[in-house]
Tab-separated table of C-alpha atoms in Angstrom:
chain	number	residue	atom	x	y	z
A	1	MET	CA	14.021	10.014	-99.876
A	2	TRP	CA	17.187	8.993	-101.657
A	3	ARG	CA	17.196	8.044	-105.312
A	4	LEU	CA	20.160	5.794	-106.026
A	5	ALA	CA	22.103	5.734	-109.245
A	6	ALA	CA	23.125	2.414	-110.733
A	7	ASP	CA	26.716	2.615	-109.448
A	8	PRO	CA	24.953	2.692	-106.718
A	9	THR	CA	26.139	6.037	-105.319
A	10	PRO	CA	23.427	8.347	-103.861
A	11	THR	CA	22.914	11.268	-106.203
A	12	ASP	CA	19.818	13.350	-105.606
A	13	VAL	CA	16.799	13.764	-103.387
A	14	ILE	CA	13.373	13.112	-104.845
A	15	ALA	CA	9.849	13.898	-103.718
A	16	PRO	CA	8.542	11.836	-100.789
A	17	ASN	CA	6.417	8.767	-101.465
A	18	ALA	CA	2.978	9.661	-100.236
A	19	GLY	CA	1.036	6.936	-98.465
A	20	PRO	CA	-2.700	6.801	-97.776
A	21	THR	CA	-4.119	9.811	-95.969
A	22	GLY	CA	-2.996	9.877	-92.368
A	23	GLU	CA	-0.457	7.070	-92.758
A	24	GLY	CA	2.538	9.220	-93.687
A	25	LEU	CA	5.143	8.311	-96.277
A	26	VAL	CA	6.201	4.951	-97.681
A	27	GLY	CA	9.804	4.525	-96.578
A	28	TYR	CA	10.243	0.789	-97.121
A	29	VAL	CA	8.449	-2.357	-98.212
A	30	VAL	CA	8.466	-5.939	-96.943
A	31	THR	CA	8.273	-8.655	-99.583
A	32	GLN	CA	5.477	-11.219	-99.474
A	33	ASP	CA	5.208	-14.674	-101.029
A	34	GLY	CA	5.331	-14.277	-104.801
A	35	THR	CA	7.073	-10.877	-104.875
A	36	VAL	CA	8.797	-10.313	-108.214
A	37	LEU	CA	11.901	-8.120	-108.294
A	38	SER	CA	12.384	-6.746	-111.812
A	39	THR	CA	14.859	-4.427	-113.483
A	40	ASN	CA	12.135	-2.154	-114.884
A	41	PRO	CA	8.508	-1.521	-113.833
A	42	GLY	CA	6.095	-4.203	-114.983
A	43	GLU	CA	8.756	-6.449	-116.503
A	44	PRO	CA	9.271	-10.121	-115.609
A	45	GLY	CA	11.876	-10.895	-113.004
A	46	PRO	CA	12.873	-13.434	-110.373
A	47	VAL	CA	10.579	-14.248	-107.473
A	48	VAL	CA	12.318	-13.361	-104.217
A	49	ALA	CA	11.788	-14.674	-100.706
A	50	GLY	CA	9.164	-13.220	-98.431
A	51	GLY	CA	10.263	-11.258	-95.392
A	52	LEU	CA	12.890	-9.106	-97.105
A	53	ILE	CA	12.846	-5.409	-96.257
A	54	PHE	CA	13.813	-2.968	-99.027
A	55	PRO	CA	14.099	0.839	-98.817
A	56	VAL	CA	11.920	2.727	-101.293
A	57	SER	CA	13.287	5.534	-103.477
A	58	LEU	CA	10.215	6.358	-105.594
A	59	THR	CA	6.784	5.174	-106.677
A	60	THR	CA	5.112	5.179	-110.068
A	61	ASN	CA	1.931	3.600	-111.409
A	62	GLY	CA	1.546	1.272	-108.457
A	63	ASP	CA	5.168	0.113	-108.427
A	64	TYR	CA	7.970	0.865	-106.011
A	65	GLU	CA	11.589	1.377	-106.944
A	66	VAL	CA	13.697	-0.209	-104.214
A	67	LEU	CA	17.296	-0.971	-103.369
A	68	ASP	CA	17.790	-4.687	-102.758
A	69	ASN	CA	20.137	-6.198	-100.165
A	70	CYS	CA	22.888	-6.476	-102.807
A	71	ASN	CA	22.910	-2.698	-103.475
A	72	ARG	CA	21.031	-3.065	-106.787
A	73	LEU	CA	18.048	-1.015	-107.884
A	74	GLY	CA	14.893	-2.881	-108.830
A	75	TRP	CA	11.118	-2.636	-108.966
A	76	VAL	CA	8.370	-4.431	-107.059
A	77	SER	CA	4.620	-4.280	-107.544
A	78	ALA	CA	2.671	-2.562	-104.778
A	79	ASP	CA	0.155	-5.396	-104.638
A	80	ARG	CA	2.902	-7.909	-103.797
A	81	VAL	CA	4.565	-6.113	-100.876
A	82	ALA	CA	3.568	-4.653	-97.515
A	83	PRO	CA	4.372	-0.920	-97.371
A	84	GLY	CA	6.099	0.542	-94.327
A	85	PHE	CA	4.879	4.000	-93.425
A	86	VAL	CA	6.881	6.660	-91.609
A	87	PRO	CA	5.551	9.949	-90.204
A	88	SER	CA	5.914	12.961	-92.453
A	89	GLU	CA	6.507	15.249	-89.459
A	90	ARG	CA	9.014	14.734	-86.645
A	91	ALA	CA	9.651	16.158	-83.204
A	92	ARG	CA	12.170	15.644	-80.412
A	93	GLN	CA	10.082	13.054	-78.646
A	94	MET	CA	10.100	9.288	-78.813
A	95	ASP	CA	6.657	8.879	-80.351
A	96	ARG	CA	7.659	11.124	-83.271
A	97	SER	CA	11.038	9.467	-83.858
A	98	VAL	CA	12.146	6.805	-86.350
A	99	PHE	CA	15.000	4.376	-85.718
A	100	VAL	CA	16.866	1.902	-87.902
A	101	ILE	CA	18.692	-0.912	-86.113
A	102	ASP	CA	21.187	-2.739	-88.301
A	103	PRO	CA	22.473	-6.188	-87.277
A	104	GLY	CA	26.033	-6.241	-88.578
A	105	HIS	CA	27.274	-8.928	-91.011
A	106	GLY	CA	25.065	-11.742	-92.377
A	107	ALA	CA	25.917	-15.073	-94.016
A	108	PRO	CA	28.183	-15.794	-95.776
A	109	ASP	CA	29.873	-12.967	-93.828
A	110	LEU	CA	29.820	-14.379	-90.305
A	111	GLY	CA	31.831	-11.546	-88.800
A	112	ALA	CA	34.045	-12.456	-85.863
A	113	VAL	CA	33.832	-16.021	-84.544
A	114	GLY	CA	34.391	-16.757	-80.872
A	115	PRO	CA	36.707	-19.454	-79.483
A	116	SER	CA	33.772	-21.830	-78.993
A	117	GLY	CA	32.198	-21.057	-82.375
A	118	LEU	CA	29.692	-18.299	-81.586
A	119	THR	CA	29.276	-16.174	-84.729
A	120	GLU	CA	28.939	-12.440	-84.606
A	121	THR	CA	26.139	-12.403	-87.195
A	122	GLU	CA	23.902	-14.527	-84.926
A	123	ALA	CA	24.622	-12.481	-81.803
A	124	ASN	CA	24.136	-9.183	-83.649
A	125	LEU	CA	20.744	-10.287	-84.978
A	126	ASP	CA	19.501	-11.357	-81.565
A	127	VAL	CA	20.599	-8.163	-79.792
A	128	SER	CA	19.108	-6.012	-82.565
A	129	SER	CA	15.788	-7.845	-82.263
A	130	ARG	CA	15.747	-7.065	-78.550
A	131	VAL	CA	16.382	-3.358	-79.227
A	132	ILE	CA	13.461	-3.302	-81.677
A	133	GLU	CA	11.180	-4.954	-79.118
A	134	LEU	CA	12.069	-2.280	-76.574
A	135	LEU	CA	11.468	0.560	-79.048
A	136	ALA	CA	8.126	-0.913	-80.098
A	137	SER	CA	6.399	-0.415	-76.731
A	138	ALA	CA	6.264	2.040	-73.843
A	139	HIS	CA	8.508	1.673	-70.777
A	140	ASP	CA	9.588	3.211	-67.520
A	141	ILE	CA	13.294	3.788	-66.967
A	142	ASP	CA	14.900	4.044	-63.538
A	143	TRP	CA	17.827	6.250	-64.484
A	144	ALA	CA	19.578	5.616	-61.181
A	145	SER	CA	19.732	1.850	-61.629
A	146	GLY	CA	19.209	1.634	-65.393
A	147	ALA	CA	16.248	-0.735	-64.960
A	148	VAL	CA	13.854	-0.809	-67.932
A	149	THR	CA	10.352	-1.985	-67.036
A	150	PRO	CA	6.885	-1.898	-68.618
A	151	GLY	CA	5.254	1.490	-68.092
A	152	ASP	CA	4.153	4.645	-69.820
A	153	SER	CA	6.757	7.318	-69.053
A	154	VAL	CA	8.685	6.645	-72.295
A	155	PRO	CA	6.336	6.061	-75.243
A	156	ALA	CA	7.044	3.700	-78.107
A	157	ALA	CA	8.943	5.038	-81.095
A	158	ALA	CA	6.876	6.123	-84.081
A	159	VAL	CA	8.743	3.568	-86.236
A	160	ALA	CA	11.575	1.145	-85.501
A	161	VAL	CA	12.844	-1.146	-88.266
A	162	MET	CA	15.693	-3.595	-88.744
A	163	THR	CA	17.694	-4.126	-91.916
A	164	ARG	CA	17.179	-7.908	-91.591
A	165	TYR	CA	14.732	-9.800	-89.406
A	166	PRO	CA	14.946	-13.204	-87.694
A	167	ASP	CA	11.696	-14.245	-89.393
A	168	GLY	CA	13.161	-13.478	-92.823
A	169	PRO	CA	14.802	-16.020	-95.139
A	170	ASN	CA	17.429	-18.283	-93.561
A	171	GLY	CA	16.353	-17.061	-90.132
A	172	GLY	CA	17.384	-13.538	-91.111
A	173	ASP	CA	20.989	-14.570	-91.733
A	174	TYR	CA	21.815	-13.277	-95.218
A	175	GLU	CA	24.134	-10.716	-96.760
A	176	LEU	CA	23.451	-6.978	-96.786
A	177	GLY	CA	25.431	-4.393	-98.708
A	178	LEU	CA	26.820	-1.423	-96.812
A	179	THR	CA	25.062	0.998	-99.166
A	180	PHE	CA	21.801	-0.856	-98.498
A	181	ARG	CA	22.208	-0.433	-94.732
A	182	ALA	CA	22.768	3.315	-94.948
A	183	THR	CA	20.035	3.744	-97.547
A	184	MET	CA	17.492	2.161	-95.213
A	185	GLY	CA	18.153	4.973	-92.761
A	186	ASN	CA	18.007	7.612	-95.482
A	187	ALA	CA	14.782	6.244	-96.984
A	188	VAL	CA	12.886	6.533	-93.705
A	189	ASP	CA	14.635	9.786	-92.693
A	190	ALA	CA	15.761	8.073	-89.499
A	191	THR	CA	16.278	9.956	-86.281
A	192	ALA	CA	19.256	7.650	-85.740
A	193	LEU	CA	20.814	4.551	-87.297
A	194	VAL	CA	22.635	2.098	-85.028
A	195	SER	CA	24.652	-0.809	-86.420
A	196	ILE	CA	25.067	-3.554	-83.808
A	197	HIS	CA	28.363	-5.483	-83.680
A	198	HIS	CA	30.709	-7.404	-81.409
A	199	ASN	CA	34.438	-6.824	-81.388
A	200	THR	CA	37.683	-8.774	-81.867
A	201	GLU	CA	41.461	-8.256	-81.641
A	202	PRO	CA	41.750	-6.292	-78.380
A	203	THR	CA	44.996	-4.491	-77.566
A	204	MET	CA	44.955	-4.434	-73.760
A	205	ASP	CA	43.371	-5.729	-70.586
A	206	LEU	CA	40.834	-3.438	-68.941
A	207	ASP	CA	39.101	-3.295	-65.582
A	208	TYR	CA	35.854	-2.197	-67.245
A	209	PRO	CA	33.881	-3.228	-70.371
A	210	GLY	CA	35.677	-2.249	-73.570
A	211	THR	CA	32.546	-1.209	-75.485
A	212	SER	CA	33.330	1.212	-78.320
A	213	ALA	CA	31.663	2.929	-81.259
A	214	PHE	CA	32.779	4.161	-84.646
A	215	VAL	CA	31.248	7.563	-85.370
A	216	SER	CA	31.194	10.051	-88.211
A	217	ALA	CA	33.802	12.769	-88.520
A	218	SER	CA	31.389	14.971	-90.469
A	219	ASN	CA	27.988	14.551	-88.755
A	220	GLU	CA	28.137	16.514	-85.508
A	221	GLN	CA	25.388	14.462	-83.852
A	222	SER	CA	27.010	11.100	-84.603
A	223	PRO	CA	29.623	11.372	-81.792
A	224	ARG	CA	26.893	12.352	-79.348
A	225	LEU	CA	24.864	9.306	-80.379
A	226	GLY	CA	27.885	7.008	-80.142
A	227	GLY	CA	28.964	8.473	-76.816
A	228	LEU	CA	25.545	7.941	-75.275
A	229	ILE	CA	25.526	4.317	-76.451
A	230	VAL	CA	29.028	3.618	-75.119
A	231	ASP	CA	28.075	5.267	-71.818
A	232	GLU	CA	24.881	3.249	-71.383
A	233	VAL	CA	26.155	-0.096	-72.700
A	234	ARG	CA	29.254	0.036	-70.506
A	235	ARG	CA	26.982	0.763	-67.555
A	236	ALA	CA	24.781	-2.192	-68.524
A	237	PHE	CA	27.768	-4.537	-68.811
A	238	SER	CA	29.330	-3.388	-65.537
A	239	GLY	CA	26.895	-5.624	-63.662
A	240	PHE	CA	28.621	-8.699	-65.157
A	241	GLU	CA	32.020	-10.163	-64.339
A	242	ALA	CA	34.536	-10.874	-67.085
A	243	ASP	CA	38.202	-10.552	-67.930
A	244	TRP	CA	37.460	-7.371	-69.853
A	245	VAL	CA	39.628	-6.387	-72.798
A	246	GLY	CA	39.585	-3.492	-75.218
A	247	GLY	CA	41.575	-0.624	-76.628
A	248	PRO	CA	42.888	2.763	-75.473
A	249	GLY	CA	40.899	5.980	-75.475
A	250	SER	CA	37.358	7.010	-74.670
A	251	GLY	CA	35.635	4.317	-76.699
A	252	LEU	CA	34.766	6.644	-79.582
A	253	VAL	CA	36.666	6.383	-82.871
A	254	ALA	CA	36.288	8.454	-86.060
A	255	ARG	CA	38.209	7.061	-89.022
A	256	VAL	CA	38.770	8.887	-92.313
A	257	GLY	CA	40.271	7.732	-95.585
A	258	ALA	CA	42.833	9.388	-97.821
A	259	ASP	CA	40.138	11.771	-99.083
A	260	GLY	CA	39.424	13.010	-95.560
A	261	GLU	CA	35.909	11.561	-95.634
A	262	ASP	CA	34.462	8.945	-93.314
A	263	TYR	CA	36.154	5.610	-93.974
A	264	TYR	CA	33.188	3.371	-93.157
A	265	SER	CA	30.511	3.358	-95.851
A	266	ILE	CA	27.586	3.246	-93.435
A	267	LEU	CA	28.775	6.459	-91.779
A	268	ALA	CA	29.805	8.112	-95.043
A	269	ARG	CA	26.480	7.442	-96.770
A	270	SER	CA	24.147	8.090	-93.827
A	271	GLU	CA	22.282	11.378	-93.885
A	272	GLN	CA	21.248	10.910	-90.259
A	273	PRO	CA	23.301	10.480	-87.082
A	274	ALA	CA	24.738	6.966	-87.178
A	275	ALA	CA	27.015	4.839	-85.039
A	276	ILE	CA	28.633	1.411	-85.445
A	277	VAL	CA	28.665	-0.113	-81.978
A	278	GLU	CA	31.072	-2.836	-80.818
A	279	GLY	CA	29.447	-4.208	-77.684
A	280	ALA	CA	31.788	-6.852	-76.257
A	281	TYR	CA	34.779	-8.859	-77.483
A	282	ILE	CA	33.510	-12.102	-78.967
A	283	SER	CA	37.134	-13.221	-79.425
A	284	ASN	CA	37.683	-13.132	-75.651
A	285	PRO	CA	36.550	-16.449	-74.074
A	286	SER	CA	35.351	-14.693	-70.928
A	287	GLU	CA	33.199	-12.252	-72.874
A	288	GLU	CA	32.056	-14.801	-75.466
A	289	ALA	CA	30.585	-16.849	-72.616
A	290	LEU	CA	28.563	-13.807	-71.541
A	291	ILE	CA	27.446	-13.002	-75.106
A	292	MET	CA	25.915	-16.483	-75.264
A	293	THR	CA	23.492	-15.647	-72.427
A	294	ASP	CA	20.071	-14.022	-72.703
A	295	ALA	CA	20.809	-11.784	-69.716
A	296	PHE	CA	23.879	-10.219	-71.338
A	297	ARG	CA	22.198	-9.742	-74.706
A	298	GLN	CA	19.225	-8.094	-73.022
A	299	ALA	CA	21.576	-5.809	-71.092
A	300	TYR	CA	23.236	-4.789	-74.388
A	301	ALA	CA	19.818	-4.040	-75.902
A	302	GLU	CA	18.642	-2.068	-72.878
A	303	GLY	CA	21.833	-0.014	-72.933
A	304	VAL	CA	21.242	0.931	-76.580
A	305	TYR	CA	17.579	1.651	-75.832
A	306	ARG	CA	18.373	3.982	-72.915
A	307	ALA	CA	20.938	5.765	-75.080
A	308	LEU	CA	18.381	6.353	-77.837
A	309	VAL	CA	15.913	7.762	-75.306
A	310	ARG	CA	18.594	10.145	-74.024
A	311	PHE	CA	19.573	11.050	-77.593
A	312	VAL	CA	16.021	12.145	-78.400
A	313	THR	CA	14.938	13.678	-75.095
A	314	THR	CA	18.110	15.317	-73.723
A	315	ASP	CA	21.151	17.293	-74.832
A	316	ASP	CA	23.521	14.951	-72.999
A	317	TYR	CA	26.987	14.671	-74.546
A	318	PRO	CA	28.841	12.287	-72.201
A	319	ILE	CA	32.016	11.680	-74.249
A	320	PRO	CA	33.832	14.382	-76.259
A	321	ALA	CA	33.932	13.892	-80.006
A	322	PRO	CA	37.138	12.110	-81.059
A	323	GLU	CA	39.793	13.584	-83.298
A	324	PRO	CA	39.560	11.943	-86.735
A	325	GLU	CA	42.311	9.420	-87.444
A	326	PHE	CA	43.544	8.316	-90.855
A	327	PHE	CA	42.741	4.692	-91.635
A	328	ASP	CA	43.290	2.621	-94.731
A	329	VAL	CA	43.282	-1.059	-95.621
A	330	GLU	CA	45.279	-2.394	-98.544
A	331	GLY	CA	43.314	-4.019	-101.332
A	332	PRO	CA	39.936	-3.335	-102.939
A	333	PRO	CA	36.711	-3.256	-100.922
A	334	ARG	CA	34.407	-6.269	-100.823
A	335	SER	CA	32.740	-6.761	-104.214
A	336	MET	CA	29.015	-7.377	-104.158
A	337	ASP	CA	29.002	-9.025	-107.595
A	338	ASP	CA	28.368	-12.457	-106.089
A	339	CYS	CA	25.761	-11.239	-103.605
A	340	VAL	CA	22.425	-13.050	-103.872
A	341	VAL	CA	18.927	-11.785	-103.139
A	342	PRO	CA	17.321	-14.658	-101.184
A	343	ARG	CA	14.825	-16.760	-103.143
A	344	PRO	CA	11.931	-18.865	-101.832
């Protein structure tokens, strides 16, 4: 489990947080009504909203040290939160795997906004919820057609969690720091972390879906994860008609900064394979209309689900890893100083 320094840059690994016998390790907690988030154990602090999920870095005397959604360390009392247990042993099978699904953005950061007003944060949350539902139960998969149906050939994942939930405060639409998102994956020792997004600013017309994924230049399994997702999501979208748009290349992009390290914080800070997926172009009226439908959102979720099954159970590597490209944006990164932990 990661212990975070106050900056909050990850610094060192600490001993796992042991849960009750047979329940594994405590990787995260979910706040309940009356949860107090304090600076130090046992001290007074503000009461935060119920339904927030925080990664755990350590436990002591019945308290958990957590990272809140604003990338700040704090403490919560064990009797005021619901612990989330993760298995202490893993295997290359679905029922011994742990997944973190991260809905990109969150108010006040709406992400891209479509021509008719659809916000990316809302679409991302809905698609992510559908992925979690698929991971939470067993299914059959017809690999020829891609159909996902109830069954028992693919068991449920051991654990599947989201970084924000639709039953959380403000319907799950609130801000999350990038460090927080990556730390959630690190805290539960995720098999994979997938950040769900929708794209904007295409550069060309395509005759196929322009789904893409940003992947790590340093984690060798990240391009495999991203390639599987692009492969399966494009297949899922191919059953729909749209004036598809996108960019050049295979759909996989690895961006590095001036230091040669991964440019995107989620990829740079993730200890597990991670991918930032851009499903469809919300800025394109034709695709925005599809994103508004349940059928298209479910297809996106099923594509991600099939990719995760292949990631765990096969050695498939459908798209070669991309060559890293230098990327930089002028100006300082987004400050989290004005970020707010939701209150009741």
